[in-house]
């Protein structure tokens, strides 16, 4: 998967918007809350996750997944896009979006 495919996936999610991140890279938000970011060189994707999910993905494939940041019950997951499974990335992006999306937007996705 590449950065362009990530952008297309994210923008299909209800209410998701692309913004400019702190270093000019793409940042994805829903209702002004970030749930995913691309690295400056667009080779890595960072997604919000529950800590349990973060730890499970790292244990599953440490060559592709790494811990990026942790706070409270959330752990941001770093994904090497070149080595990641496309379907897994789509699932992780959707779950990251769900962590920030309000119920009415989640309902729109489930229709």
CSV table of N, CA and C in Angstrom, one decimal:
chain,number,residue,atom,x,y,z
A,1,UNK,N,0.8,-1.2,0.0
A,1,UNK,CA,0.0,0.0,0.0
A,1,UNK,C,0.9,1.2,0.0
A,2,UNK,N,0.4,2.3,-0.7
A,2,UNK,CA,1.2,3.5,-0.7
A,2,UNK,C,0.4,4.6,-0.1
A,3,UNK,N,1.0,5.8,0.0
A,3,UNK,CA,0.3,7.0,0.6
A,3,UNK,C,-1.0,7.4,-0.1
A,4,UNK,N,-1.0,7.3,-1.4
A,4,UNK,CA,-2.2,7.7,-2.1
A,4,UNK,C,-3.4,6.7,-1.8
A,5,UNK,N,-3.1,5.5,-1.7
A,5,UNK,CA,-4.1,4.5,-1.3
A,5,UNK,C,-4.6,4.8,0.1
A,6,UNK,N,-3.7,5.1,1.0
A,6,UNK,CA,-4.1,5.5,2.4
A,6,UNK,C,-5.1,6.6,2.4
A,7,UNK,N,-4.7,7.7,1.6
A,7,UNK,CA,-5.6,8.9,1.5
A,7,UNK,C,-6.9,8.5,1.0
A,8,UNK,N,-7.0,7.7,0.0
A,8,UNK,CA,-8.3,7.3,-0.6
A,8,UNK,C,-9.2,6.6,0.4
A,9,UNK,N,-8.5,5.6,1.2
A,9,UNK,CA,-9.2,4.9,2.2
A,9,UNK,C,-9.8,5.8,3.3
A,10,UNK,N,-8.9,6.7,3.8
A,10,UNK,CA,-9.4,7.6,4.8
A,10,UNK,C,-10.5,8.5,4.4
A,11,UNK,N,-10.4,9.0,3.2
A,11,UNK,CA,-11.4,10.0,2.8
A,11,UNK,C,-12.8,9.3,2.5
A,12,UNK,N,-12.8,8.0,2.5
A,12,UNK,CA,-14.1,7.3,2.3
A,12,UNK,C,-14.8,7.2,3.7
A,13,UNK,N,-14.1,7.5,4.8
A,13,UNK,CA,-14.7,7.4,6.1
A,13,UNK,C,-15.6,8.7,6.3
A,14,UNK,N,-16.8,8.5,6.8
A,14,UNK,CA,-17.7,9.7,7.0
A,14,UNK,C,-17.0,10.7,8.0
A,15,UNK,N,-17.0,11.9,7.5
A,15,UNK,CA,-16.5,13.0,8.4
A,15,UNK,C,-15.0,13.2,8.4
A,16,UNK,N,-14.3,12.2,7.8
A,16,UNK,CA,-12.8,12.3,7.8
A,16,UNK,C,-12.3,13.4,6.9
A,17,UNK,N,-11.3,14.1,7.3
A,17,UNK,CA,-10.7,15.2,6.6
A,17,UNK,C,-9.2,15.1,6.6
A,18,UNK,N,-8.6,15.6,5.5
A,18,UNK,CA,-7.1,15.6,5.5
A,18,UNK,C,-6.7,17.1,5.8
A,19,UNK,N,-5.7,17.2,6.7
A,19,UNK,CA,-5.1,18.4,7.1
A,19,UNK,C,-3.6,18.4,7.0
A,20,UNK,N,-3.0,19.5,7.2
A,20,UNK,CA,-1.5,19.5,7.1
A,20,UNK,C,-1.0,19.3,8.6
A,21,UNK,N,-0.1,18.3,8.7
A,21,UNK,CA,0.4,18.0,10.1
A,21,UNK,C,1.5,18.9,10.5
A,22,UNK,N,2.1,18.6,11.6
A,22,UNK,CA,3.1,19.5,12.2
A,22,UNK,C,4.4,19.7,11.3
A,23,UNK,N,4.7,18.8,10.5
A,23,UNK,CA,5.8,18.9,9.6
A,23,UNK,C,5.4,19.0,8.1
A,24,UNK,N,4.2,19.3,7.9
A,24,UNK,CA,3.7,19.4,6.5
A,24,UNK,C,3.2,18.1,5.9
A,25,UNK,N,3.2,17.1,6.7
A,25,UNK,CA,2.7,15.8,6.2
A,25,UNK,C,1.2,15.7,6.3
A,26,UNK,N,0.6,14.7,5.6
A,26,UNK,CA,-0.9,14.5,5.7
A,26,UNK,C,-1.2,14.1,7.1
A,27,UNK,N,-2.2,14.7,7.7
A,27,UNK,CA,-2.8,14.4,9.0
A,27,UNK,C,-4.3,14.1,8.7
A,28,UNK,N,-4.8,13.1,9.3
A,28,UNK,CA,-6.2,12.7,9.1
A,28,UNK,C,-7.0,12.9,10.4
A,29,UNK,N,-8.1,13.6,10.3
A,29,UNK,CA,-8.9,13.9,11.5
A,29,UNK,C,-10.4,13.7,11.2
A,30,UNK,N,-11.1,13.5,12.3
A,30,UNK,CA,-12.5,13.5,12.3
A,30,UNK,C,-13.0,14.4,13.5
A,31,UNK,N,-13.8,15.4,13.2
A,31,UNK,CA,-14.2,16.4,14.1
A,31,UNK,C,-13.0,17.0,14.9
A,32,UNK,N,-12.0,17.3,14.1
A,32,UNK,CA,-10.8,18.0,14.6
A,32,UNK,C,-9.9,17.2,15.5
A,33,UNK,N,-10.1,15.9,15.5
A,33,UNK,CA,-9.3,14.9,16.4
A,33,UNK,C,-8.6,14.0,15.5
A,34,UNK,N,-7.2,14.0,15.6
A,34,UNK,CA,-6.4,13.2,14.7
A,34,UNK,C,-6.5,11.7,15.0
A,35,UNK,N,-6.6,10.9,14.0
A,35,UNK,CA,-6.6,9.5,14.2
A,35,UNK,C,-5.5,8.8,13.3
A,36,UNK,N,-4.9,9.5,12.4
A,36,UNK,CA,-3.9,8.9,11.5
A,36,UNK,C,-3.0,10.0,10.9
A,37,UNK,N,-1.7,9.7,10.7
A,37,UNK,CA,-0.8,10.6,10.1
A,37,UNK,C,0.2,9.8,9.2
A,38,UNK,N,0.6,10.4,8.2
A,38,UNK,CA,1.6,9.8,7.3
A,38,UNK,C,3.0,10.5,7.7
A,39,UNK,N,4.1,9.7,7.6
A,39,UNK,CA,5.4,10.3,7.8
A,39,UNK,C,5.7,11.3,6.7
A,40,UNK,N,6.7,12.1,7.0
A,40,UNK,CA,7.1,13.2,6.0
A,40,UNK,C,7.4,12.6,4.6
A,41,UNK,N,8.1,11.4,4.6
A,41,UNK,CA,8.4,10.8,3.4
A,41,UNK,C,7.3,9.8,2.9
A,42,UNK,N,6.2,9.7,3.6
A,42,UNK,CA,5.0,9.0,3.3
A,42,UNK,C,5.3,7.5,3.1
A,43,UNK,N,6.2,7.0,3.8
A,43,UNK,CA,6.5,5.5,3.8
A,43,UNK,C,5.9,4.8,5.1
A,44,UNK,N,5.6,5.6,6.1
A,44,UNK,CA,5.0,5.1,7.3
A,44,UNK,C,3.7,5.8,7.6
A,45,UNK,N,2.9,5.0,8.3
A,45,UNK,CA,1.6,5.5,8.7
A,45,UNK,C,1.5,5.3,10.2
A,46,UNK,N,1.0,6.3,10.9
A,46,UNK,CA,0.8,6.2,12.3
A,46,UNK,C,-0.7,6.3,12.6
A,47,UNK,N,-1.2,5.3,13.4
A,47,UNK,CA,-2.7,5.2,13.6
A,47,UNK,C,-2.9,5.1,15.1
A,48,UNK,N,-4.0,5.7,15.6
A,48,UNK,CA,-4.4,5.6,17.0
A,48,UNK,C,-5.0,4.2,17.2
A,49,UNK,N,-4.7,3.6,18.3
A,49,UNK,CA,-5.2,2.3,18.6
A,49,UNK,C,-5.3,2.1,20.1
A,50,UNK,N,-6.1,1.2,20.6
A,50,UNK,CA,-6.1,0.8,22.0
A,50,UNK,C,-4.8,0.1,22.2
A,51,UNK,N,-4.2,0.3,23.4
A,51,UNK,CA,-2.9,-0.3,23.8
A,51,UNK,C,-2.9,-1.8,23.5
A,52,UNK,N,-4.0,-2.5,23.8
A,52,UNK,CA,-4.0,-3.9,23.5
A,52,UNK,C,-3.8,-4.3,22.1
A,53,UNK,N,-4.4,-3.5,21.2
A,53,UNK,CA,-4.3,-3.7,19.8
A,53,UNK,C,-2.9,-3.3,19.3
A,54,UNK,N,-2.4,-2.3,19.8
A,54,UNK,CA,-1.0,-1.9,19.5
A,54,UNK,C,0.0,-3.0,19.8
A,55,UNK,N,-0.1,-3.5,21.0
A,55,UNK,CA,0.8,-4.6,21.5
A,55,UNK,C,0.6,-5.9,20.7
A,56,UNK,N,-0.6,-6.2,20.3
A,56,UNK,CA,-0.9,-7.4,19.6
A,56,UNK,C,-0.3,-7.3,18.2
A,57,UNK,N,-0.4,-6.2,17.5
A,57,UNK,CA,0.1,-6.0,16.2
A,57,UNK,C,1.6,-6.0,16.2
A,58,UNK,N,2.2,-5.5,17.2
A,58,UNK,CA,3.7,-5.5,17.2
A,58,UNK,C,4.2,-6.9,17.5
A,59,UNK,N,3.5,-7.7,18.3
A,59,UNK,CA,3.8,-9.1,18.6
A,59,UNK,C,3.6,-9.9,17.3
A,60,UNK,N,2.6,-9.6,16.6
A,60,UNK,CA,2.3,-10.3,15.3
A,60,UNK,C,3.3,-10.2,14.3
A,61,UNK,N,3.8,-8.9,14.1
A,61,UNK,CA,4.8,-8.7,13.0
A,61,UNK,C,5.7,-7.5,13.3
A,62,UNK,N,6.7,-7.7,14.1
A,62,UNK,CA,7.5,-6.5,14.6
A,62,UNK,C,8.3,-5.9,13.4
A,63,UNK,N,8.4,-6.5,12.3
A,63,UNK,CA,9.1,-5.9,11.2
A,63,UNK,C,8.3,-4.8,10.5
A,64,UNK,N,7.0,-4.9,10.7
A,64,UNK,CA,6.0,-4.0,10.0
A,64,UNK,C,5.5,-3.0,11.1
A,65,UNK,N,5.2,-3.4,12.3
A,65,UNK,CA,4.5,-2.6,13.3
A,65,UNK,C,5.5,-2.3,14.4
A,66,UNK,N,5.3,-1.0,14.9
A,66,UNK,CA,6.1,-0.6,16.1
A,66,UNK,C,5.3,0.4,16.9
A,67,UNK,N,5.7,0.5,18.1
A,67,UNK,CA,5.1,1.5,19.0
A,67,UNK,C,5.6,2.9,18.6
A,68,UNK,N,4.7,3.8,18.5
A,68,UNK,CA,5.1,5.2,18.1
A,68,UNK,C,4.9,6.1,19.4
A,69,UNK,N,3.8,5.9,20.1
A,69,UNK,CA,3.6,6.8,21.2
A,69,UNK,C,2.5,6.1,22.1
A,70,UNK,N,2.5,6.3,23.4
A,70,UNK,CA,1.5,5.8,24.3
A,70,UNK,C,1.1,6.8,25.3
A,71,UNK,N,-0.2,6.8,25.6
A,71,UNK,CA,-0.8,7.7,26.6
A,71,UNK,C,-2.1,7.2,27.0
A,72,UNK,N,-2.2,7.0,28.3
A,72,UNK,CA,-3.5,6.4,28.9
A,72,UNK,C,-3.8,5.1,28.3
A,73,UNK,N,-5.0,4.9,27.8
A,73,UNK,CA,-5.4,3.6,27.2
A,73,UNK,C,-5.1,3.5,25.7
A,74,UNK,N,-4.6,4.6,25.1
A,74,UNK,CA,-4.3,4.5,23.7
A,74,UNK,C,-2.8,4.4,23.5
A,75,UNK,N,-2.5,3.7,22.4
A,75,UNK,CA,-1.1,3.5,21.9
A,75,UNK,C,-1.1,3.8,20.4
A,76,UNK,N,-0.3,4.7,19.9
A,76,UNK,CA,-0.2,4.9,18.5
A,76,UNK,C,0.7,3.9,17.9
A,77,UNK,N,0.3,3.3,16.8
A,77,UNK,CA,1.0,2.3,16.1
A,77,UNK,C,1.6,2.8,14.8
A,78,UNK,N,2.9,2.5,14.7
A,78,UNK,CA,3.7,2.9,13.5
A,78,UNK,C,3.6,1.7,12.5
A,79,UNK,N,3.2,2.0,11.3
A,79,UNK,CA,3.1,0.9,10.3
A,79,UNK,C,4.0,1.2,9.1
A,80,UNK,N,4.9,0.3,8.8
A,80,UNK,CA,5.7,0.4,7.6
A,80,UNK,C,4.9,0.0,6.4
A,81,UNK,N,4.4,0.9,5.6
A,81,UNK,CA,3.5,0.7,4.5
A,81,UNK,C,4.0,-0.3,3.5
A,82,UNK,N,5.3,-0.4,3.2
A,82,UNK,CA,5.8,-1.3,2.2
A,82,UNK,C,5.6,-2.8,2.6
A,83,UNK,N,5.6,-3.0,3.9
A,83,UNK,CA,5.5,-4.4,4.3
A,83,UNK,C,4.1,-4.8,4.9
A,84,UNK,N,3.2,-3.8,5.0
A,84,UNK,CA,1.9,-4.1,5.6
A,84,UNK,C,0.9,-4.7,4.6
A,85,UNK,N,0.1,-5.5,5.2
A,85,UNK,CA,-1.0,-6.1,4.4
A,85,UNK,C,-2.1,-5.0,4.2
A,86,UNK,N,-2.6,-4.9,2.9
A,86,UNK,CA,-3.5,-3.8,2.6
A,86,UNK,C,-4.8,-3.9,3.4
A,87,UNK,N,-5.3,-5.1,3.6
A,87,UNK,CA,-6.6,-5.3,4.3
A,87,UNK,C,-6.4,-4.9,5.8
A,88,UNK,N,-5.3,-5.3,6.3
A,88,UNK,CA,-5.0,-5.0,7.7
A,88,UNK,C,-4.9,-3.5,7.9
A,89,UNK,N,-4.2,-2.8,7.0
A,89,UNK,CA,-4.1,-1.3,7.1
A,89,UNK,C,-5.5,-0.7,7.0
A,90,UNK,N,-6.3,-1.2,6.1
A,90,UNK,CA,-7.7,-0.6,6.1
A,90,UNK,C,-8.4,-0.8,7.4
A,91,UNK,N,-8.3,-2.0,8.0
A,91,UNK,CA,-9.0,-2.3,9.2
A,91,UNK,C,-8.4,-1.4,10.3
A,92,UNK,N,-7.1,-1.2,10.4
A,92,UNK,CA,-6.5,-0.4,11.4
A,92,UNK,C,-6.9,1.1,11.3
A,93,UNK,N,-7.0,1.5,10.1
A,93,UNK,CA,-7.4,2.9,9.8
A,93,UNK,C,-8.9,3.1,10.2
A,94,UNK,N,-9.7,2.2,9.9
A,94,UNK,CA,-11.1,2.3,10.3
A,94,UNK,C,-11.3,2.2,11.8
A,95,UNK,N,-10.6,1.4,12.4
A,95,UNK,CA,-10.7,1.3,13.9
A,95,UNK,C,-10.1,2.6,14.6
A,96,UNK,N,-9.1,3.2,14.0
A,96,UNK,CA,-8.5,4.4,14.5
A,96,UNK,C,-9.6,5.5,14.4
A,97,UNK,N,-10.2,5.6,13.2
A,97,UNK,CA,-11.3,6.5,13.0
A,97,UNK,C,-12.4,6.4,14.0
A,98,UNK,N,-12.8,5.1,14.2
A,98,UNK,CA,-13.9,4.8,15.2
A,98,UNK,C,-13.6,5.3,16.6
A,99,UNK,N,-12.3,5.4,17.0
A,99,UNK,CA,-11.9,5.8,18.3
A,99,UNK,C,-12.2,7.3,18.5
A,100,UNK,N,-12.3,8.1,17.4
A,100,UNK,CA,-12.6,9.5,17.5
A,100,UNK,C,-14.0,9.9,17.0
A,101,UNK,N,-14.6,9.1,16.1
A,101,UNK,CA,-15.8,9.5,15.4
A,101,UNK,C,-17.0,9.4,16.4
A,102,UNK,N,-17.9,10.4,16.3
A,102,UNK,CA,-19.1,10.3,17.1
A,102,UNK,C,-20.1,9.2,16.5
A,103,UNK,N,-21.0,8.8,17.4
A,103,UNK,CA,-21.9,7.7,17.0
A,103,UNK,C,-22.6,7.9,15.7
A,104,UNK,N,-23.1,9.1,15.4
A,104,UNK,CA,-23.9,9.3,14.2
A,104,UNK,C,-23.0,9.1,13.0
A,105,UNK,N,-21.7,9.4,13.0
A,105,UNK,CA,-20.8,9.1,11.9
A,105,UNK,C,-20.5,7.6,11.8
A,106,UNK,N,-20.4,6.9,12.9
A,106,UNK,CA,-20.2,5.5,12.9
A,106,UNK,C,-21.4,4.8,12.3
A,107,UNK,N,-22.6,5.3,12.6
A,107,UNK,CA,-23.8,4.7,12.1
A,107,UNK,C,-23.8,4.9,10.6
A,108,UNK,N,-23.3,6.0,10.0
A,108,UNK,CA,-23.3,6.2,8.6
A,108,UNK,C,-22.4,5.2,7.9
A,109,UNK,N,-21.3,4.8,8.5
A,109,UNK,CA,-20.4,3.9,8.0
A,109,UNK,C,-21.0,2.5,7.9
A,110,UNK,N,-21.8,2.2,8.9
A,110,UNK,CA,-22.4,0.8,9.1
A,110,UNK,C,-23.6,0.6,8.2
A,111,UNK,N,-24.1,1.7,7.5
A,111,UNK,CA,-25.3,1.5,6.7
A,111,UNK,C,-24.9,0.8,5.4
